[in-house]
Amino acid sequence: MTDISLSGGRKLVYRHRLVVRITHWFNALAIVCLFMSGLQIFNAHPELYWGPKSTFDHPILSMSADTDDDNNDYGTTTIFGHDFDTTGVLGLSSNGNGQMVERGFPRWITLPSASPELAVGRRLHFFFAWMLTINGLIYMGSSLLNRHVQRDLVPTKQDLSAVGKDIVNHIRLRFPRGEESRKYGVLQKITYLAVVAVIVPLMILAGLTMSPRVDAGFPFLLTLFDGRQSARTVHFVIAFTILGFSMIHIAMVVLSGPINNLRSIVTGWSSIEEDKAP
Amino acid sequence: MTDVKKSTRRAFMGLASAGGLLTLTGCDKLISTPWFMNVIDSAEALSRSVQRAITGSRPVAREYAESDISENFRQNGTTNPQNASYQTMVANGFADWYLEVGGLVDKPLKLSLAALRQLPARTQITRHDCVEGWSDIAKWTGAKLSAVLDIAGVKPEARYVMFFCADPMGMNGNYYESIDIPGAYQPQTILAYEINDQTLPVAHGAPIRLRYETQLGYKQAKYIMRIELVDSYAKFGRGKGGFWEDQGYEWYAGI
Ligand code: HEM
């Protein structure tokens, strides 16, 4: 699509294809619902282990509630044997009627918010897991065919030599405004590529490894993740990795011009500065 | 920071948290509307048919080594059925227990524990995956369900094998479960009478429990009294095919 000149030395450039825009928003919806229903499922047994089976006496991570000598309830999160007081958030939190109850993650971050709601949590989770997977296949399939991945996401040699500069610019919150902003910066390329080609696929595989039926058909998954309980732990850790990515991603969108960024990922068109003739 | 920036930030945070709360309560509302959950539940059929297509109709779960066996296999669900006739059977070592096999079969059966132990058996060290998320490993020995079904002769119109159990579940009647015919004929589907080389204790479902590897824990019915072959499970319990299914869990428990 050709650029459209605007007044004031600016122009509109076509930045995102329709498939990318549509799959981006289905993906965002699926990720939010998966994260929140996933924490609901986690709450059914808020403990993580490594290996094929649960070593109940030695969880890697656990959340629980207890009562102290003064009869006060408190919530504890134990990570690698170290206890942290997480009263009000993890282990012990409000049930929504002002009463404190034992639950892993609090109601404002689980779906449904009430707990225990494992059955509904699972049904939601698997629905959105299918949405994420089908949507992801459409995105990946089309983006490999139309070479979006190869052209716009895989960093070039030239890109890679500018990583240092790009890091400094990010720290200074200096973002390109002119011709340079037509394309993703190198940090953006590396991050997006890692998310779509490594992190999300690993997430899906770790999730499938928790399915006893899939394990029977593809036992190498159990070997890949070192067992079903480790797959559950990896799945949990990746969930928070994706949360971390999403928060930085949204922060960057806001810091580098939220209106223009949102217009471009909704309509496809982005406004950039005309480079001044040398 | 300038005041303008501060107030924009405040407005932004306010909007974000209001939005968060709205979506939260909105989602809880949506979840309680039937049409929405019908859409959500379309995923179950998809999981079932795709998993079946990619793993074949006779999948075999991984079998583990003796050294992998859990020290204390969790006693889960009912651990001692509060049922007078069951307790009488326990008291005399299940001498007058027999397994009834009926419904859509050519020849209804009554099998004593001794008769069941004569049938083709299988021993397997497998992983038990609870729907809550934990896993335990144990060694199971039992009669192949396929052997029992072959003796009884499954009628062509039969689609499910129902298991009726001795453990009362409050107002909901006794525990029950159902599996499909291909599942019943999977090589590792057995009626287990031993755990870790010991006679199955009451806590684990004496005298027999189902081991249907490739499916989650709630399918592994304990305290089995009667097996019935049916073309539909709709007329039992609340019609969803099992005690936990009636509480909202998926019938397909392969994931
Ligand atoms: C809900 C809040 C979100 C907002 C406002 C948002 C916004 C955006 C914007 C504006 C872009 C275009 C960036 C540019 O043109 O420089 C983008 C691209 C992208 N976003 Fe998001 N995003 C959100 C959530 C997510 C989530 C949850 C994920 C994944 C976990 C994600 C993954 C991506 C990826 C991979 C791209 C690059 C797509 C491509 O070009 O192929 N986003 N997002």
Coordinates of C-alpha atoms and ligand atoms in Angstrom, one line a residue:
Chain A
M1 CA 0.0 0.0 0.0
T2 CA 1.3 3.4 -0.9
D3 CA 2.0 6.1 1.8
I4 CA -0.5 8.9 2.3
S5 CA 1.0 12.3 2.9
L6 CA -0.4 14.4 5.7
S7 CA 0.1 18.1 6.5
G8 CA 2.7 19.1 9.0
G9 CA 5.5 16.9 7.5
R10 CA 3.8 13.6 8.5
K11 CA 2.6 10.7 6.5
L12 CA 0.5 7.6 7.0
V13 CA 2.3 4.3 6.3
Y14 CA 0.7 0.8 6.1
R15 CA 2.3 -1.1 8.9
H16 CA 0.2 -4.2 9.8
R17 CA -1.6 -6.6 7.5
L18 CA -5.1 -7.6 8.3
V19 CA -4.2 -11.2 9.4
V20 CA -1.7 -9.8 11.9
R21 CA -4.2 -7.3 13.2
I22 CA -7.0 -9.8 13.6
T23 CA -4.9 -12.6 15.1
H24 CA -3.2 -10.1 17.4
W25 CA -6.5 -9.3 19.2
F26 CA -7.8 -12.8 19.3
N27 CA -4.4 -13.7 20.8
A28 CA -4.6 -11.0 23.4
L29 CA -8.1 -12.1 24.4
A30 CA -7.0 -15.8 24.6
I31 CA -3.9 -15.0 26.6
V32 CA -5.8 -13.0 29.2
C33 CA -8.5 -15.6 29.6
L34 CA -5.9 -18.5 29.7
F35 CA -3.8 -16.7 32.3
M36 CA -6.8 -16.1 34.6
S37 CA -8.4 -19.5 34.2
G38 CA -5.0 -21.1 34.5
L39 CA -4.5 -19.6 37.9
Q40 CA -8.0 -20.9 38.9
I41 CA -6.9 -24.4 37.9
F42 CA -3.6 -23.9 39.8
N43 CA -5.6 -23.1 42.9
A44 CA -7.0 -26.6 43.0
H45 CA -3.6 -27.8 44.0
P46 CA -1.3 -24.7 44.6
E47 CA 1.9 -26.7 44.6
L48 CA 4.5 -27.4 42.0
Y49 CA 7.0 -30.2 41.7
W50 CA 9.8 -31.5 39.4
G51 CA 9.8 -34.9 37.7
P52 CA 7.1 -37.4 36.7
K53 CA 5.2 -37.5 40.0
S54 CA 4.3 -35.2 42.9
T55 CA 6.9 -35.2 45.7
F56 CA 4.3 -34.0 48.2
D57 CA 6.9 -33.4 51.0
H58 CA 9.2 -31.3 48.8
P59 CA 7.3 -29.0 46.5
I60 CA 9.3 -26.4 44.5
L61 CA 6.6 -23.9 45.3
S62 CA 3.5 -24.0 47.5
M63 CA 0.9 -21.7 48.8
S64 CA -1.1 -22.3 52.0
A65 CA -2.9 -20.7 54.9
D66 CA -2.4 -21.4 58.6
T67 CA -3.2 -20.0 62.0
D68 CA -0.6 -18.5 64.3
D69 CA -0.4 -18.6 68.2
D70 CA -2.6 -15.5 68.5
N71 CA -5.3 -17.2 66.4
N72 CA -4.6 -14.9 63.4
D73 CA -4.8 -16.5 60.0
Y74 CA -2.0 -15.9 57.6
G75 CA -1.0 -16.9 54.1
T76 CA 2.4 -18.4 53.3
T77 CA 4.2 -19.0 50.0
T78 CA 7.1 -21.4 50.1
I79 CA 9.7 -21.3 47.3
F80 CA 12.6 -23.8 47.4
G81 CA 12.0 -24.2 51.1
H82 CA 12.0 -20.5 51.9
D83 CA 8.7 -19.1 53.5
F84 CA 7.3 -15.8 52.6
D85 CA 4.4 -14.1 54.3
T86 CA 1.9 -13.4 51.5
T87 CA -1.2 -12.8 53.6
G88 CA -4.0 -11.2 51.6
V89 CA -2.6 -12.1 48.2
L90 CA -1.2 -15.7 48.0
G91 CA -2.4 -18.5 50.3
L92 CA -5.0 -16.5 52.2
S93 CA -7.2 -13.8 50.6
S94 CA -10.7 -12.4 50.5
N95 CA -13.6 -14.5 49.2
G96 CA -15.3 -11.2 48.1
N97 CA -17.6 -11.0 51.2
G98 CA -14.9 -9.7 53.5
Q99 CA -14.0 -13.2 54.7
M100 CA -10.5 -14.4 54.4
V101 CA -10.2 -17.9 52.9
E102 CA -7.4 -20.3 52.0
R103 CA -6.8 -20.0 48.2
G104 CA -3.6 -19.9 46.1
F105 CA -4.2 -16.8 43.9
P106 CA -6.7 -14.1 44.9
R107 CA -10.1 -13.7 43.3
W108 CA -9.3 -10.6 41.3
I109 CA -6.9 -12.5 39.1
T110 CA -8.7 -15.9 38.6
L111 CA -11.5 -16.8 36.3
P112 CA -14.1 -17.5 37.5
S113 CA -13.3 -15.3 40.5
A114 CA -14.8 -17.6 43.1
S115 CA -12.8 -20.6 44.3
P116 CA -12.9 -23.5 44.1
E117 CA -14.3 -23.5 40.5
L118 CA -11.9 -26.0 39.0
A119 CA -14.5 -27.5 36.6
V120 CA -15.5 -24.2 35.0
G121 CA -11.9 -23.0 35.1
R122 CA -10.8 -26.1 33.1
R123 CA -13.6 -25.7 30.5
L124 CA -12.7 -22.0 29.9
H125 CA -9.0 -22.8 29.8
F126 CA -9.3 -25.5 27.1
F127 CA -11.7 -23.3 25.0
F128 CA -9.2 -20.5 25.0
A129 CA -6.3 -22.9 24.5
W130 CA -8.0 -24.0 21.2
M131 CA -8.5 -20.3 20.3
L132 CA -4.8 -19.6 20.9
T133 CA -3.7 -22.6 19.0
I134 CA -5.9 -22.2 15.9
N135 CA -5.3 -18.4 15.9
G136 CA -1.6 -19.1 16.3
L137 CA -1.5 -21.5 13.4
I138 CA -3.4 -19.0 11.1
Y139 CA -0.9 -16.3 12.1
M140 CA 2.2 -18.5 11.7
G141 CA 1.0 -20.2 8.5
S142 CA 0.1 -16.9 6.8
S143 CA 3.2 -15.1 8.1
L144 CA 5.6 -17.7 6.8
L145 CA 3.8 -17.8 3.4
N146 CA 3.7 -14.0 3.0
R147 CA 7.2 -13.8 4.4
H148 CA 6.2 -11.5 7.3
V149 CA 8.3 -13.6 9.7
Q150 CA 11.3 -13.7 7.4
R151 CA 11.2 -10.1 6.4
D152 CA 9.9 -8.3 9.5
L153 CA 10.7 -10.5 12.5
V154 CA 14.0 -12.3 11.8
P155 CA 16.7 -9.7 12.6
T156 CA 19.2 -9.0 9.8
K157 CA 23.0 -8.9 10.4
Q158 CA 22.8 -5.2 10.2
D159 CA 20.1 -5.2 12.9
L160 CA 22.2 -7.3 15.2
S161 CA 25.1 -5.0 15.0
A162 CA 22.9 -2.2 16.3
V163 CA 21.6 -4.1 19.4
G164 CA 23.7 -2.0 21.8
K165 CA 22.4 1.3 20.3
D166 CA 18.9 0.0 20.5
I167 CA 19.2 -0.9 24.1
V168 CA 20.6 2.6 24.9
N169 CA 17.7 4.2 23.0
H170 CA 15.2 2.0 24.9
I171 CA 16.7 3.0 28.3
R172 CA 16.5 6.7 27.3
L173 CA 12.9 6.0 26.0
R174 CA 13.9 7.4 22.7
F175 CA 11.9 5.9 19.9
P176 CA 12.4 6.4 16.2
R177 CA 9.9 8.8 14.6
G178 CA 10.8 8.9 10.9
E179 CA 11.5 6.4 8.1
E180 CA 13.4 4.2 10.6
S181 CA 10.1 3.6 12.5
R182 CA 8.5 1.8 9.4
K183 CA 10.1 -1.4 10.7
Y184 CA 10.4 -3.0 14.1
G185 CA 13.6 -2.2 16.0
V186 CA 16.0 -5.1 16.6
L187 CA 14.9 -5.6 20.2
Q188 CA 11.3 -5.7 19.1
K189 CA 12.2 -8.2 16.4
I190 CA 14.0 -10.5 18.8
T191 CA 11.3 -10.3 21.4
Y192 CA 8.4 -10.9 19.0
L193 CA 10.2 -13.8 17.3
A194 CA 11.0 -15.4 20.7
V195 CA 7.3 -15.0 21.7
V196 CA 5.8 -16.4 18.6
A197 CA 8.4 -19.0 17.7
V198 CA 9.6 -20.3 21.1
I199 CA 7.7 -19.1 24.2
V200 CA 4.1 -19.7 23.0
P201 CA 4.8 -23.0 21.2
L202 CA 6.6 -24.3 24.4
M203 CA 3.6 -23.2 26.4
I204 CA 1.3 -25.2 24.3
L205 CA 3.6 -28.3 24.4
A206 CA 4.0 -28.1 28.2
G207 CA 0.2 -27.8 28.5
L208 CA -0.3 -30.8 26.2
T209 CA 2.2 -32.8 28.2
M210 CA -0.2 -32.6 31.2
S211 CA -2.8 -34.5 29.1
P212 CA -2.5 -38.3 29.9
R213 CA -3.9 -39.1 26.5
V214 CA -1.5 -37.0 24.5
D215 CA 1.4 -38.4 26.6
A216 CA 0.4 -41.9 25.5
G217 CA 0.5 -40.9 21.8
F218 CA 3.7 -38.7 22.1
P219 CA 5.8 -40.1 25.0
F220 CA 8.8 -38.0 23.9
L221 CA 7.0 -35.0 25.4
L222 CA 7.5 -36.6 28.8
T223 CA 11.1 -36.9 28.0
L224 CA 11.4 -33.3 26.7
F225 CA 9.9 -31.8 29.9
D226 CA 11.4 -34.5 32.3
G227 CA 7.9 -35.7 33.4
R228 CA 4.4 -34.5 33.8
Q229 CA 4.9 -32.6 37.0
S230 CA 7.9 -30.7 35.5
A231 CA 5.7 -29.9 32.5
R232 CA 3.2 -28.4 34.9
T233 CA 6.0 -26.3 36.5
V234 CA 7.3 -25.2 33.1
H235 CA 3.8 -24.2 32.0
F236 CA 3.4 -22.1 35.2
V237 CA 6.8 -20.4 34.7
I238 CA 6.1 -19.6 31.1
A239 CA 2.7 -18.2 32.0
F240 CA 4.5 -15.6 34.2
T241 CA 7.1 -15.0 31.4
I242 CA 4.3 -14.2 29.0
L243 CA 2.8 -11.9 31.7
G244 CA 6.1 -10.2 32.0
F245 CA 6.4 -9.8 28.2
S246 CA 2.8 -8.4 28.0
M247 CA 3.4 -5.8 30.7
I248 CA 6.6 -4.5 29.1
H249 CA 5.0 -4.7 25.7
I250 CA 2.0 -2.6 26.8
A251 CA 4.4 -0.2 28.6
M252 CA 6.3 0.3 25.4
V253 CA 3.1 0.8 23.4
V254 CA 2.1 3.5 25.9
L255 CA 5.5 5.1 26.1
S256 CA 6.1 5.3 22.3
G257 CA 2.8 6.9 21.4
P258 CA -0.2 5.0 22.5
I259 CA -2.7 6.5 20.1
N260 CA -0.6 6.0 16.9
N261 CA 0.4 2.5 18.0
L262 CA -3.2 1.4 18.7
R263 CA -4.4 2.9 15.4
S264 CA -1.7 0.9 13.6
I265 CA -2.6 -2.4 15.2
V266 CA -6.3 -1.8 14.7
T267 CA -6.5 -0.1 11.3
G268 CA -3.1 -1.0 9.9
W269 CA -2.0 2.6 9.3
S270 CA 0.7 4.4 11.3
S271 CA 1.6 8.1 11.2
I272 CA 5.4 8.8 10.9
E273 CA 7.4 11.9 10.3
E274 CA 8.6 12.6 6.8
D275 CA 12.4 12.5 6.8
K276 CA 13.8 15.9 5.9
A277 CA 15.7 16.0 2.6
P278 CA 19.4 16.1 3.2
Chain B
M1 CA 6.9 15.1 37.2
T2 CA 4.5 17.8 36.2
D3 CA 1.0 17.9 37.6
V4 CA -0.5 17.2 34.2
K5 CA 1.6 14.1 33.8
K6 CA 0.6 13.0 37.4
S7 CA -3.1 13.5 36.8
T8 CA -2.9 11.7 33.4
R9 CA -1.2 8.9 35.1
R10 CA -3.8 8.8 37.9
A11 CA -6.6 8.9 35.3
F12 CA -4.9 6.1 33.4
M13 CA -4.5 4.0 36.5
G14 CA -8.0 4.7 37.5
L15 CA -9.3 3.7 34.1
A16 CA -7.2 0.6 34.1
S17 CA -8.4 -0.6 37.4
A18 CA -12.0 0.3 36.6
G19 CA -11.7 -1.6 33.4
G20 CA -10.2 -4.6 35.2
L21 CA -13.0 -4.7 37.7
L22 CA -15.6 -4.4 35.0
T23 CA -14.2 -7.2 32.9
L24 CA -14.0 -9.3 36.1
T25 CA -17.6 -8.9 37.1
G26 CA -18.6 -9.0 33.4
C27 CA -16.8 -12.3 33.0
D28 CA -18.4 -13.9 36.0
K29 CA -21.8 -12.8 34.6
L30 CA -21.0 -14.3 31.2
I31 CA -19.9 -17.6 32.8
S32 CA -23.4 -17.9 34.4
T33 CA -25.2 -17.6 31.0
P34 CA -26.0 -20.9 29.4
W35 CA -25.4 -19.9 25.8
F36 CA -21.9 -18.7 26.6
M37 CA -21.0 -21.9 28.4
N38 CA -22.4 -23.9 25.4
V39 CA -19.9 -22.1 23.2
I40 CA -17.1 -22.8 25.7
D41 CA -18.1 -26.5 25.9
S42 CA -17.7 -27.0 22.2
A43 CA -14.0 -27.3 23.0
E44 CA -14.5 -30.6 24.7
A45 CA -15.7 -32.4 21.6
L46 CA -12.8 -30.8 19.7
S47 CA -10.2 -32.1 22.3
R48 CA -11.8 -35.5 22.2
S49 CA -11.9 -36.0 18.5
V50 CA -8.5 -34.4 17.8
Q51 CA -6.7 -36.3 20.6
R52 CA -8.2 -39.5 19.4
A53 CA -7.2 -38.8 15.8
I54 CA -3.6 -38.0 16.7
T55 CA -3.1 -40.8 19.3
G56 CA -5.0 -43.6 17.6
S57 CA -7.7 -45.7 19.3
R58 CA -5.4 -48.0 21.2
P59 CA -3.0 -45.6 23.0
V60 CA -0.6 -47.0 25.6
A61 CA 0.4 -44.9 28.5
R62 CA 4.0 -44.8 29.6
E63 CA 4.9 -47.5 32.1
Y64 CA 7.4 -46.7 34.8
A65 CA 10.1 -48.6 36.8
E66 CA 9.6 -50.1 40.2
S67 CA 11.9 -47.3 41.6
D68 CA 9.5 -44.6 40.4
I69 CA 6.6 -45.9 42.5
S70 CA 5.2 -43.3 45.0
E71 CA 5.9 -44.1 48.6
N72 CA 2.4 -43.3 49.6
F73 CA -0.1 -43.4 46.8
R74 CA -2.7 -40.8 47.7
Q75 CA -5.9 -42.0 49.2
N76 CA -8.3 -39.8 47.2
G77 CA -12.0 -39.4 47.0
T78 CA -13.9 -41.9 49.2
T79 CA -11.5 -43.8 51.4
N80 CA -14.0 -45.9 53.4
P81 CA -17.6 -46.1 52.0
Q82 CA -20.2 -45.4 54.7
N83 CA -22.5 -48.1 53.4
A84 CA -23.7 -51.0 55.6
S85 CA -23.8 -53.7 53.0
Y86 CA -20.4 -52.7 51.7
Q87 CA -19.0 -52.9 55.3
T88 CA -20.5 -56.4 55.7
M89 CA -18.6 -57.4 52.6
V90 CA -15.4 -56.0 54.0
A91 CA -15.9 -57.9 57.2
N92 CA -15.9 -61.2 55.5
G93 CA -13.2 -60.4 53.0
F94 CA -15.5 -59.9 50.0
A95 CA -16.3 -63.7 50.1
D96 CA -19.9 -62.9 48.9
W97 CA -19.0 -60.0 46.6
Y98 CA -19.5 -60.6 43.0
L99 CA -19.2 -58.3 40.0
E100 CA -22.5 -58.1 38.0
V101 CA -22.1 -57.4 34.3
G102 CA -25.4 -56.6 32.5
G103 CA -27.2 -54.3 30.1
L104 CA -26.5 -54.6 26.4
V105 CA -24.7 -57.9 26.6
D106 CA -25.5 -61.4 25.2
K107 CA -24.9 -63.1 28.5
P108 CA -25.2 -61.3 31.8
L109 CA -22.5 -62.4 34.3
K110 CA -21.9 -62.6 38.0
L111 CA -18.2 -63.0 38.7
S112 CA -16.7 -63.7 42.1
L113 CA -13.3 -62.3 43.0
A114 CA -11.8 -65.7 42.5
A115 CA -13.3 -66.0 39.0
L116 CA -12.1 -62.5 38.2
R117 CA -8.6 -63.5 39.3
Q118 CA -8.7 -66.4 36.8
L119 CA -9.2 -64.1 33.8
P120 CA -6.3 -62.8 31.6
A121 CA -4.6 -60.2 33.7
R122 CA -2.1 -57.4 33.3
T123 CA 0.4 -55.7 35.6
Q124 CA 1.4 -52.2 34.9
I125 CA 3.3 -49.4 36.7
T126 CA 1.5 -46.2 35.6
R127 CA 1.0 -42.6 36.6
H128 CA -2.3 -41.5 38.1
D129 CA -3.1 -37.9 37.2
C130 CA -5.6 -36.1 39.4
V131 CA -7.8 -33.5 37.8
E132 CA -6.4 -31.1 40.5
G133 CA -3.0 -31.3 39.1
W134 CA -0.9 -33.8 41.1
S135 CA 0.4 -37.2 40.0
D136 CA 1.3 -40.4 41.8
I137 CA 2.8 -43.6 40.4
A138 CA 1.7 -47.2 41.4
K139 CA 1.8 -50.7 40.2
W140 CA -1.6 -52.2 39.4
T141 CA -2.6 -55.8 38.7
G142 CA -6.1 -56.7 37.5
A143 CA -8.3 -58.5 35.0
K144 CA -8.4 -57.0 31.5
L145 CA -11.7 -55.3 31.1
S146 CA -11.7 -56.6 27.5
A147 CA -11.7 -60.2 28.7
V148 CA -14.7 -59.6 30.9
L149 CA -16.6 -57.9 28.1
D150 CA -15.7 -60.7 25.6
I151 CA -17.1 -63.3 27.9
A152 CA -20.4 -61.3 28.4
G153 CA -20.5 -60.5 24.6
V154 CA -21.0 -56.8 23.9
K155 CA -24.1 -56.1 21.7
P156 CA -23.4 -53.9 18.7
E157 CA -25.6 -51.1 19.9
A158 CA -23.7 -50.7 23.2
R159 CA -21.6 -47.4 23.3
Y160 CA -20.6 -47.0 26.9
V161 CA -19.5 -49.1 29.8
M162 CA -21.0 -47.8 33.1
F163 CA -19.5 -48.5 36.5
F164 CA -21.7 -48.4 39.6
C165 CA -19.9 -48.2 42.9
A166 CA -20.5 -48.8 46.6
D167 CA -19.5 -45.3 47.8
P168 CA -22.4 -43.1 48.6
M169 CA -22.0 -39.5 47.6
G170 CA -24.5 -37.7 49.7
M171 CA -27.7 -36.7 48.0
N172 CA -26.3 -37.6 44.6
G173 CA -26.6 -41.4 45.1
N174 CA -23.6 -43.6 44.7
Y175 CA -20.4 -42.9 42.7
Y176 CA -20.6 -43.9 39.1
E177 CA -18.6 -43.4 35.9
S178 CA -18.8 -44.2 32.2
I179 CA -16.2 -44.9 29.5
D180 CA -16.6 -45.5 25.8
I181 CA -16.1 -49.0 24.2
P182 CA -12.8 -48.1 22.5
G183 CA -11.5 -47.0 25.9
A184 CA -12.7 -50.2 27.5
Y185 CA -10.7 -52.2 24.9
Q186 CA -7.4 -50.2 25.4
P187 CA -4.8 -52.8 26.4
Q188 CA -4.1 -51.1 29.8
T189 CA -7.8 -50.9 30.9
I190 CA -8.1 -53.3 33.8
L191 CA -10.2 -54.0 36.8
A192 CA -7.4 -53.8 39.4
Y193 CA -7.5 -56.1 42.5
E194 CA -3.9 -55.4 43.5
I195 CA -1.9 -52.2 44.2
N196 CA 1.9 -52.6 44.5
D197 CA 1.6 -56.4 44.8
Q198 CA -0.8 -56.2 47.7
T199 CA -4.5 -57.0 47.7
L200 CA -6.3 -53.7 47.0
P201 CA -7.1 -52.1 50.4
V202 CA -10.4 -50.4 51.2
A203 CA -8.8 -47.0 50.9
H204 CA -7.9 -47.6 47.3
G205 CA -11.3 -49.1 46.2
A206 CA -11.5 -52.8 47.4
P207 CA -12.3 -55.2 46.0
I208 CA -11.8 -53.7 42.5
R209 CA -11.2 -50.4 40.9
L210 CA -10.9 -49.3 37.3
R211 CA -7.5 -48.4 35.8
Y212 CA -8.2 -46.6 32.6
E213 CA -4.7 -45.1 31.8
T214 CA -4.8 -42.1 29.4
Q215 CA -7.6 -40.5 31.4
L216 CA -7.7 -38.5 34.6
G217 CA -8.3 -39.7 38.2
Y218 CA -12.0 -39.3 38.4
K219 CA -12.5 -41.9 35.7
Q220 CA -10.8 -44.5 37.8
A221 CA -13.9 -45.7 39.7
K222 CA -13.3 -47.4 43.0
Y223 CA -15.6 -50.0 44.9
I224 CA -17.1 -51.3 41.6
M225 CA -20.2 -53.4 42.2
R226 CA -21.9 -53.5 38.8
I227 CA -21.0 -53.0 35.2
E228 CA -23.6 -52.1 32.7
L229 CA -23.4 -51.7 28.9
V230 CA -25.6 -48.9 27.6
D231 CA -26.2 -46.9 24.4
S232 CA -26.5 -43.7 26.4
Y233 CA -25.7 -42.5 29.9
A234 CA -28.3 -39.8 29.9
K235 CA -30.7 -41.6 32.1
F236 CA -28.2 -42.1 35.0
G237 CA -27.6 -39.5 37.8
R238 CA -28.0 -36.0 36.3
G239 CA -27.3 -37.4 32.9
K240 CA -23.7 -36.3 32.4
G241 CA -22.1 -39.8 32.6
G242 CA -20.5 -39.8 36.0
F243 CA -20.5 -38.3 39.5
W244 CA -17.9 -35.6 38.8
E245 CA -19.4 -35.0 35.3
D246 CA -22.7 -34.2 37.0
Q247 CA -20.7 -31.6 39.1
G248 CA -19.6 -29.8 35.9
Y249 CA -16.4 -31.7 34.9
E250 CA -15.9 -32.8 31.3
W251 CA -17.0 -36.3 30.3
Y252 CA -13.8 -36.5 28.2
A253 CA -11.1 -36.7 30.8
G254 CA -8.1 -37.2 28.5
I255 CA -6.7 -33.8 29.3
Ligands
HEM1 C1 -3.9 -6.1 25.5 C2 -2.9 -5.3 25.3 C3 -2.0 -5.3 24.1 C4 -1.8 -4.2 23.4 C5 -2.4 -2.8 23.6 C6 -0.9 -4.5 22.3 C7 -0.4 -3.6 21.3 C8 0.4 -4.0 20.2 C9 0.9 -3.1 19.2 C10 0.5 -1.6 19.2 C11 1.7 -3.8 18.4 C12 2.4 -3.3 17.2 C13 3.7 -2.8 17.6 C14 4.4 -2.0 16.5 O1 3.8 -1.7 15.5 O2 5.5 -1.5 16.8 C15 1.7 -5.2 18.8 C16 2.4 -6.2 18.2 C17 2.6 -7.4 18.7 N1 2.0 -7.9 19.9 FE1 0.7 -6.9 21.1 N2 -0.6 -5.8 22.4 C18 -1.2 -6.3 23.5 C19 -1.1 -7.7 23.9 C20 -0.3 -8.6 23.4 C21 -0.1 -10.0 24.0 C22 -0.9 -10.5 25.3 C23 0.8 -10.6 23.2 C24 1.3 -12.0 23.4 C25 1.5 -12.7 24.4 C26 1.2 -9.7 22.2 C27 2.1 -10.0 21.2 C28 2.4 -9.2 20.1 C29 3.3 -9.6 19.0 C30 4.0 -11.0 18.9 C31 3.4 -8.5 18.1 C32 4.1 -8.5 16.8 C33 3.1 -9.1 15.8 C34 3.7 -9.2 14.4 O3 4.1 -8.1 13.8 O4 3.7 -10.3 13.8 N3 0.5 -8.5 22.3 N4 0.9 -5.3 20.0

